[in-house]
Structures are given as C-alpha cells and as structure tokens.
CSV table of C-alpha atoms in Angstrom, one decimal:
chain,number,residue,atom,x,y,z
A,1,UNK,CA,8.0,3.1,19.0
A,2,UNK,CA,11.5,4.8,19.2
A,3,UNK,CA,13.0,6.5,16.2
A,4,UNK,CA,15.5,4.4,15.8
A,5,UNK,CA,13.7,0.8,15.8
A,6,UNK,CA,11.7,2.5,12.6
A,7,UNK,CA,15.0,3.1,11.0
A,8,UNK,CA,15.9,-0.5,11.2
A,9,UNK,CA,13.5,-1.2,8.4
A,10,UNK,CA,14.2,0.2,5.1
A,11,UNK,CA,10.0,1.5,4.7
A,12,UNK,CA,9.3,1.7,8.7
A,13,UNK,CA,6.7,-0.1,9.6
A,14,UNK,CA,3.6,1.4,9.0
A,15,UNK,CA,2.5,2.1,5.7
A,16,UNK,CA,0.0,3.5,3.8
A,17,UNK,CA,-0.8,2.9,-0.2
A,18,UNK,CA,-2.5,6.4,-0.4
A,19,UNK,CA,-4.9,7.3,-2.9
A,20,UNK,CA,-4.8,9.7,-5.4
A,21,UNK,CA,-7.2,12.3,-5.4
A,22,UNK,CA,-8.7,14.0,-7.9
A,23,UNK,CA,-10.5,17.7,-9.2
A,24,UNK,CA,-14.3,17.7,-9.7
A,25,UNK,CA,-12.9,17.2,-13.4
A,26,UNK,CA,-11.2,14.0,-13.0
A,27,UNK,CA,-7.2,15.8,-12.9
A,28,UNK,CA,-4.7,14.6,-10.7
A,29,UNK,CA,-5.0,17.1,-7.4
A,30,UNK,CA,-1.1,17.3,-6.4
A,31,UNK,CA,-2.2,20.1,-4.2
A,32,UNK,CA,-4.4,17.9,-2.4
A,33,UNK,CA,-2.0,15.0,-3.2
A,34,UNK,CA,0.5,16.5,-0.9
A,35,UNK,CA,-1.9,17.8,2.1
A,36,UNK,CA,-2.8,14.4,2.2
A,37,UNK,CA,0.3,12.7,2.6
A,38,UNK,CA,1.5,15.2,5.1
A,39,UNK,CA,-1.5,14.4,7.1
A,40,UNK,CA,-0.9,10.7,6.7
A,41,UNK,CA,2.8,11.5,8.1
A,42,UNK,CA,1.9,13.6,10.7
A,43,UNK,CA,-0.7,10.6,12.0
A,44,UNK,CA,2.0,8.1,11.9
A,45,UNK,CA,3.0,6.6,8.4
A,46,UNK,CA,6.3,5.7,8.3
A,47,UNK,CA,6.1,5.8,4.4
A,48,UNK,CA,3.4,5.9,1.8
A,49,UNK,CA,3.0,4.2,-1.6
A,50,UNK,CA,2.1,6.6,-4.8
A,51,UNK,CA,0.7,4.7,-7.6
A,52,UNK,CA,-0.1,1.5,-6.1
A,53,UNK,CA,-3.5,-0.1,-7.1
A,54,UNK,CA,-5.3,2.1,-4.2
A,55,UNK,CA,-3.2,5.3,-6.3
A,56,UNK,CA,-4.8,3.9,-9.2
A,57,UNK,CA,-2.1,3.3,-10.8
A,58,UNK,CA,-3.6,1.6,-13.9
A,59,UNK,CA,-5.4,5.0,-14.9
A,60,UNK,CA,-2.7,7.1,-14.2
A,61,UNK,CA,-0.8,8.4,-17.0
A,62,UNK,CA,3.2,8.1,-16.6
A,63,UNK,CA,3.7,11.6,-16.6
A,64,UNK,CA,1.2,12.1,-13.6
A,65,UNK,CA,3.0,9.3,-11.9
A,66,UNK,CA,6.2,11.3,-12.2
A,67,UNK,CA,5.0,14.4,-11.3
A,68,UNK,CA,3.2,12.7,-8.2
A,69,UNK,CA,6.5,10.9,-7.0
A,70,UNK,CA,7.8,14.5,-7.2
A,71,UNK,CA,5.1,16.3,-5.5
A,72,UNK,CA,4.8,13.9,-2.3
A,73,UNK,CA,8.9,13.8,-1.6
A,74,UNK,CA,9.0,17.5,-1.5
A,75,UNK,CA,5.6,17.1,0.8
A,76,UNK,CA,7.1,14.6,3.3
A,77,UNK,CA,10.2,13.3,1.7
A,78,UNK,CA,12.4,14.1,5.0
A,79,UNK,CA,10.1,12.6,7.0
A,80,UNK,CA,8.7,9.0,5.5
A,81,UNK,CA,9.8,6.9,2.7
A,82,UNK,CA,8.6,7.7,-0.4
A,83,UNK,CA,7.9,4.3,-2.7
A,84,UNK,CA,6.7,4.9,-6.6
A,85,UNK,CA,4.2,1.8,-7.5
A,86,UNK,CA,6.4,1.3,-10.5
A,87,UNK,CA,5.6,-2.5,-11.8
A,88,UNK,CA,3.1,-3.1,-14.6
A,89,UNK,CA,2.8,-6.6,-16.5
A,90,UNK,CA,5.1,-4.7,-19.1
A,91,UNK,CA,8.6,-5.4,-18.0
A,92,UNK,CA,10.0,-2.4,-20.3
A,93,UNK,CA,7.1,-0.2,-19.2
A,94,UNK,CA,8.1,-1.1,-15.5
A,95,UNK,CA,12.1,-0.3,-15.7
A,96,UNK,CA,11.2,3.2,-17.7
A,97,UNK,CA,8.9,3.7,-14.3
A,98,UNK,CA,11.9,2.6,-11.9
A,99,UNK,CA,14.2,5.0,-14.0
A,100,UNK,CA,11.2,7.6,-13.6
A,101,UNK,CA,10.9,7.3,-9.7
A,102,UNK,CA,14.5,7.5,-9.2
A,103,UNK,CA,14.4,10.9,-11.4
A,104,UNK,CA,11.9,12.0,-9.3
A,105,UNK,CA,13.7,11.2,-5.8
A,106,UNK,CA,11.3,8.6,-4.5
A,107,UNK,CA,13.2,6.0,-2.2
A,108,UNK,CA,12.1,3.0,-3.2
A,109,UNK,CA,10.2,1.2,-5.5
A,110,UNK,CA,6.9,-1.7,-5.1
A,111,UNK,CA,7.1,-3.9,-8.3
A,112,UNK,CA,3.8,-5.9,-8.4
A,113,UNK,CA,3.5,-9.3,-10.2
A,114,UNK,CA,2.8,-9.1,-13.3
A,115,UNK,CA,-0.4,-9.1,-14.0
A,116,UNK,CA,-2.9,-10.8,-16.7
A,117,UNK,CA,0.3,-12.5,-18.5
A,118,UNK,CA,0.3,-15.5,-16.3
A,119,UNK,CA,4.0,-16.2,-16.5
A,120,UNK,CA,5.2,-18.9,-15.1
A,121,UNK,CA,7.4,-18.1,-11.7
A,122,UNK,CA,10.6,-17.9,-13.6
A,123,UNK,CA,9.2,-15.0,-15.8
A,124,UNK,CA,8.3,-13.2,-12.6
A,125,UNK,CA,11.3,-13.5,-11.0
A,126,UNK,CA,12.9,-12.3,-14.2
A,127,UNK,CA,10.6,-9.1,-14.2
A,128,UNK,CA,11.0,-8.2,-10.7
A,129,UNK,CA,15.1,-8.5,-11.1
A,130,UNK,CA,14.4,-6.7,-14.1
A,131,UNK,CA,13.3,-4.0,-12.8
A,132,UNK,CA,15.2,-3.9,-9.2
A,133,UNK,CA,18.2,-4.1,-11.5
A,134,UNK,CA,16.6,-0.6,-13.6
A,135,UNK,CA,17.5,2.1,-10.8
A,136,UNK,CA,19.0,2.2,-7.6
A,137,UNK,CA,16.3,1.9,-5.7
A,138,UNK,CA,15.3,-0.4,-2.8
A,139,UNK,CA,12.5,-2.7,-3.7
A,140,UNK,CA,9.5,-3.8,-1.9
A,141,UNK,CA,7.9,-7.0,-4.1
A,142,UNK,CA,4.3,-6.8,-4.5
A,143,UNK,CA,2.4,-10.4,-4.6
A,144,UNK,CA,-1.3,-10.3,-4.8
A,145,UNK,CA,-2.5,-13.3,-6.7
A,146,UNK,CA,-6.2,-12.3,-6.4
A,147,UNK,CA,-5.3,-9.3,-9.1
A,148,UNK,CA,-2.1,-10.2,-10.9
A,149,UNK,CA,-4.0,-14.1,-11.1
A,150,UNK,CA,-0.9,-16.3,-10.3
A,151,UNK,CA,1.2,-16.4,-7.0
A,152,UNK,CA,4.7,-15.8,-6.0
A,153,UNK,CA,5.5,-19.1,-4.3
A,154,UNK,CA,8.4,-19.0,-1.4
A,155,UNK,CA,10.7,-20.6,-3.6
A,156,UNK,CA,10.5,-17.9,-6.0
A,157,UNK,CA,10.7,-14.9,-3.3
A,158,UNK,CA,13.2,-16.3,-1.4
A,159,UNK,CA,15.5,-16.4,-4.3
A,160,UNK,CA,14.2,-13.2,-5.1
A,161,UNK,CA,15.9,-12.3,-1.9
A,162,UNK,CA,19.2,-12.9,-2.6
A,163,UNK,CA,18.8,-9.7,-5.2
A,164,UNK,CA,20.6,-6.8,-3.2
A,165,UNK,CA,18.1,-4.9,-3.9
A,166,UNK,CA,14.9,-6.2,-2.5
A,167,UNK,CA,14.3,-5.8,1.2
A,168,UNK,CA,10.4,-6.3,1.2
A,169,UNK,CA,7.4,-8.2,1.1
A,170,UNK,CA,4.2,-6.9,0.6
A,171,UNK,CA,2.0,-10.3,1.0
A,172,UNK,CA,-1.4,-10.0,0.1
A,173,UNK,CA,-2.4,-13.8,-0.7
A,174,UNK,CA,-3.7,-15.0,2.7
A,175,UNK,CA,-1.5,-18.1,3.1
A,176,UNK,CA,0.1,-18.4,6.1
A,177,UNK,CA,1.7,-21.1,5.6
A,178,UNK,CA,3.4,-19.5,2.3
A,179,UNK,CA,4.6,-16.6,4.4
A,180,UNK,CA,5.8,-18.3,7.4
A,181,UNK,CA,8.4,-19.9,4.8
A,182,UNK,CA,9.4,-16.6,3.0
A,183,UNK,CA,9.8,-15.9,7.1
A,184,UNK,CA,11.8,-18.6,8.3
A,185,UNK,CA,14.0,-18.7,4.9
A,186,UNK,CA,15.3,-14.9,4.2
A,187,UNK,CA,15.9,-11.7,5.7
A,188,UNK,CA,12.8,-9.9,3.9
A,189,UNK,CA,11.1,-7.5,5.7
A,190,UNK,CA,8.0,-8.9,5.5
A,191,UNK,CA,4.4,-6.8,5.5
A,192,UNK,CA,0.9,-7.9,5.9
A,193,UNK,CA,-0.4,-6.5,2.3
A,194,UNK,CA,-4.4,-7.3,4.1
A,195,UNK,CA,-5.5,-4.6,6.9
A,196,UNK,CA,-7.7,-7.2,8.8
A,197,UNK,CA,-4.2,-10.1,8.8
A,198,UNK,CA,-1.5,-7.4,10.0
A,199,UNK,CA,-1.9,-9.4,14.0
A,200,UNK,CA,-1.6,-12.9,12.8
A,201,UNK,CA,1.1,-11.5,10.5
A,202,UNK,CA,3.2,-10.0,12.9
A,203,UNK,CA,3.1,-12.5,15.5
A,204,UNK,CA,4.6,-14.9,12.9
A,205,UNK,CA,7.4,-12.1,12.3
A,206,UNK,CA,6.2,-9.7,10.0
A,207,UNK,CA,7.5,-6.2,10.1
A,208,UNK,CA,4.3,-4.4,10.0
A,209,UNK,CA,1.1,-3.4,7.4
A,210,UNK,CA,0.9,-1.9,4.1
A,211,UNK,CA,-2.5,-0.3,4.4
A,212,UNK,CA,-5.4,0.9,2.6
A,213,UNK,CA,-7.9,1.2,5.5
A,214,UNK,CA,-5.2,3.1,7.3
A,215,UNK,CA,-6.0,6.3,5.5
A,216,UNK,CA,-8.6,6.8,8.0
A,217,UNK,CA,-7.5,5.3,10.8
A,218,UNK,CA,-4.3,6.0,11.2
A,219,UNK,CA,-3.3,6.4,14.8
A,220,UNK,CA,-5.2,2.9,15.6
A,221,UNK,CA,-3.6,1.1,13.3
A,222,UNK,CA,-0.2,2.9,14.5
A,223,UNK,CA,-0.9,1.5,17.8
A,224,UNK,CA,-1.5,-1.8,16.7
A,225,UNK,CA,1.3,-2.6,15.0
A,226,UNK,CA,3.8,-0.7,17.7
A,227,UNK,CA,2.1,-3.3,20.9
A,228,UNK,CA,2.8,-6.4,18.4
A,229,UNK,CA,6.9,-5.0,18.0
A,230,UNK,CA,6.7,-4.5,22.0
A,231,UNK,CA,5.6,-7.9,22.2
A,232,UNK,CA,2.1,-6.5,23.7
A,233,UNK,CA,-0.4,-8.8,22.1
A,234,UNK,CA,-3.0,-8.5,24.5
A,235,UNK,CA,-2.9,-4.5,23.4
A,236,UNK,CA,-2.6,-5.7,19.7
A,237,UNK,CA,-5.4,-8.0,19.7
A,238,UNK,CA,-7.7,-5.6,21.5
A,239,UNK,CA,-7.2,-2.6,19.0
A,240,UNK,CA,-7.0,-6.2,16.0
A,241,UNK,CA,-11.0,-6.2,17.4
A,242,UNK,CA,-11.5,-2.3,17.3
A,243,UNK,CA,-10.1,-1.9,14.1
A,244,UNK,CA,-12.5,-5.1,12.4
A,245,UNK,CA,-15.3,-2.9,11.3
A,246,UNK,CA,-13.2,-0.2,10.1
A,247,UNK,CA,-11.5,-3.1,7.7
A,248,UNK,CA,-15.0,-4.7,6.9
A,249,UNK,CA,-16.0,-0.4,6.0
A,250,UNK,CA,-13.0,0.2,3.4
A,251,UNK,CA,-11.9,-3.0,2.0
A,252,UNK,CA,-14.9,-5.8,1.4
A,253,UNK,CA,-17.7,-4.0,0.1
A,254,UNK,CA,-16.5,-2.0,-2.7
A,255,UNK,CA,-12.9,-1.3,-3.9
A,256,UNK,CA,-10.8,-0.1,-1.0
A,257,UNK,CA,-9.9,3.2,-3.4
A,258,UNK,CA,-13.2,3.7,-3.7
A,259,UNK,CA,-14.7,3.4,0.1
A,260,UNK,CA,-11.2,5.3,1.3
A,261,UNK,CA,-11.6,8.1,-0.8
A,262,UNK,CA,-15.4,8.3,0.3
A,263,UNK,CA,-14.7,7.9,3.7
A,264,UNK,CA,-12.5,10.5,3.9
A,265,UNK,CA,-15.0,13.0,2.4
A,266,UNK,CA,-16.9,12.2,5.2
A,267,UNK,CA,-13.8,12.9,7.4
A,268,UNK,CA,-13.6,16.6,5.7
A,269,UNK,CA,-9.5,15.4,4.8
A,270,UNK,CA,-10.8,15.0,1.2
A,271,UNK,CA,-13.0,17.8,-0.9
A,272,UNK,CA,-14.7,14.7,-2.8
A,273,UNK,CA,-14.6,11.0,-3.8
A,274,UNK,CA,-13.8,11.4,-7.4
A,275,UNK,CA,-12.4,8.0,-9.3
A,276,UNK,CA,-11.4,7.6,-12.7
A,277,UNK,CA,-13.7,4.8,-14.7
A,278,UNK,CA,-14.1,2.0,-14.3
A,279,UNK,CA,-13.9,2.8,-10.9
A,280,UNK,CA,-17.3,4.3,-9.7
A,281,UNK,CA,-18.2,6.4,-6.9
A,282,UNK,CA,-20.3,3.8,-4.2
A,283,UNK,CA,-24.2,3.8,-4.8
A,284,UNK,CA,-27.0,4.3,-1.7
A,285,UNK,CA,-26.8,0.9,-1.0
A,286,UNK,CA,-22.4,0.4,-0.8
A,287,UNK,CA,-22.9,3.6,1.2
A,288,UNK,CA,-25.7,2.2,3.8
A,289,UNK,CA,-23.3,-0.8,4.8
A,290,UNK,CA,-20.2,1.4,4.4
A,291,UNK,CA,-21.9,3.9,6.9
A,292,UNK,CA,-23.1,0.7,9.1
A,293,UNK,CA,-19.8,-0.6,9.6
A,294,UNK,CA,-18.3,2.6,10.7
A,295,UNK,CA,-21.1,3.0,13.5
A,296,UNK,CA,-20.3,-0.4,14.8
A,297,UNK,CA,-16.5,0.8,15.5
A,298,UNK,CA,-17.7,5.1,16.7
A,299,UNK,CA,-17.3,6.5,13.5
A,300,UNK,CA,-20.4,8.1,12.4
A,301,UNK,CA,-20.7,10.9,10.0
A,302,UNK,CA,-23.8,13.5,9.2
C-alpha cells in the first residue's frame, strides 16, 4: 500500500498491541522494549499500542508506562504512531495517564471500557470524553465486553464520535451487526480488535487490525489487510486461511500475552517469555497445542 493511503488514517492500518517484555527478574526491558518495536516497524506496523492488555497494562506501574511511551517514540516514533493504553476503570487514574502519554510524546491514546464497574452506557461515554478531553491526543476507543463485562452499543460510540477527538474503533465484541452500524452511522476508523475477524471486518469497511497474533506474523497479516484495501479478496481470503492456525496458536489457548511472548522465544526476537503473575508462563501441555498449531501453518521450532 502507498505511503500516502496509510496517512489517510490517523493509526495506519496495521497495528500491533505489542507486549512488554521483561528481565529474567520480572523488570520492564525498555532495551528489548524498543528492539522489539523497531522490528515490528520495520515488518510492517503502521503503529503499535504500549500498555494495552497484551502490554500488560494492569501490572504495570504508571511510571513504567511512562518511561515505556518514552522509550518506544524515540525507537520508532518517526516512523509509526505511537498509542499509550491509557484507560483504566478509574476515570482520574485514566486522564493522569492521558496527561502522562502526552508528556511522553506518544500520538495517541486507546481508552478501554471501563472495566469491572459495570456502568451503565452513559458513565462510559462520560469516561471516555473524560479522558479524550485530558490531553491533546487523538483517541482510539477500546470496546471489549468479554473483559471490561458490559458493551459499547452503536448508539453510544456513534455519539462518541461526534467528540473531536476520537477517530477510532477498536472492536473486539464479535457482533457484526453492532459494527456495521458504528460503520454505516460515523466516520470512525474502524479496526477489527480479533486477529481471526480482520476479512469479514474489512469487507464491511473496516480500516484494518489491531493485533496480538501479529507480533509474529507480521508481513502476512500486512498482506492481508493491504489485498482487502485493494479490493483483492480472493488474495485476502487466501492468506484469512493461512493465517487461521497462526490465530488458533496465539490467541485461544492461553492468553495472547502469554503464547506471543513464547512464540517469539521460539522465534529468537525475544530472550524469554517472562510475565508478571497472575499471568503464567504456558505448561507442556499449552505448549504441545501451541506448537501443533504452528506446524499446521510451516512454523515449526526446535
């Protein structure tokens, strides 16, 4: 895809929520932080998301999400769009993070629904203006019921779209009929927030994927999404197949931080697969089917 249909989009078009990795000891590893994001770059990110749930945001401490938002814009800040995974289910928490990311020169911001509170959807769409309104940042909205445990329904993101500050979507509730209104209704630039949906997605009109199983296949999933813009869906649904096993690998046997960060061990990008509790590294058996999964789409690893 030519340079300038990726600058159409405020975040590009491909996406990756990267992971954060970690020393032996369980620190932050902004030196491998950076490599990494450079790497996901140069293989065709558009823009990356620091501290989003695969970043593990929720055992991060705010002054290691700072210091990340930092570290990755000087590593590929004038090359992709750096957006800070600044929403918590704390609305004050969340603008002190938007102010925080804006300090730190990222160039945008994903606000997640709140999570765990269950507010109704006019407390969400109070947050997330909350927040947008916190720093001058554009704003990529977040909705994953299956975590936060309540929805964003279209009529609540598409007034959430006459804020001037959000631009995005990134869906990740698996109702197409939900995001075909959001769609047909606002201007959003709209992102398939599940690897194995970003085909069905785009032929409806979304922009492209925010990924997790991207981390370690990149270049595929770069092709992918490029045939869908052309209008190529015979290439897109041939690489959708390709790409099915690599999903199934990262993102529905164990958490996708977890499998991603051991699957790129295995690819020699990462020195080790070290979460924070009460994330745990995979057992023999996660491993087995991980490993299986890979096979079935060429990637197999000593």
């Amino acid at each position: 895809m030519a340079d300038s249909d990726i600058r159409s989009y405020t975040f590009g078009t491909l996406v990756t929520a990267m992971v954060t990795p970690f020393t032996p000891d369980g620190e932050v590893d902004y030196r491998q932080s950076a490599e990494l994001a450079s790497k996901l770059v140069d293989d065709g990110n558009d823009a990356l998301v620091i501290s989003g749930t695969t970043g593990e945001t929720s055992t991060l401490e705010d002054d290691e999400k700072e210091k990340l938002f930092r570290v990755i814009v000087e590593a590929v800040g004038d090359r992709a769009k750096v957006i800070a995974g600044t929403g918590t289910n704390h609305t004050s928490h969340s603008i002190e993070m938007a102010k925080r990311a804006a300090k730190a020169g990222a160039h945008g911001q994903l606000i997640v629904t709140p999570y765990y509170n269950k507010p109704s959807q006019a407390g969400i769409q109070a947050h997330i203006e909350a927040v947008a309104d916190a720093a001058d940042l554009p704003v990529m909205v977040y909705d994953i019921p299956g975590r936060a445990g309540v929805p964003i329904l279209p009529e609540t993101m598409i007034r959430l779209a006459d804020h001037p500050r959000i631009v995005a979507l990134k869906d990740a509730k698996a109702d197409f009929n939900a995001v075909t209104r959001v769609l047909a209704n606002t201007d959003l630039d709209v992102y398939s927030g599940d690897d194995g949906l970003t085909l069905p997605w785009m032929a409806a009109g979304a922009v492209g994927l925010v990924s997790v199983s991207a981390h370690v296949a990149t270049r595929q999933f770069r092709a992918l999404i490029d045939a869908a813009l052309a209008g190529d869906f015979a290439t897109a649904r041939t690489l959708h197949f390709e790409l099915d096993p690599v999903v199934r690998a990262v993102m529905t046997h164990i958490q996708g931080a977890v499998a991603a960060k051991q699957v790129l061990k295995w690819q020699g990008v990462l020195p080790n697969s070290v979460v924070r509790l009460p994330l745990v590294e995979p057992g023999e058996a996660e491993i087995a089917t991980i490993r299986e999964d890979l096979a079935e789409a060429g990637m197999v690893f000593s």
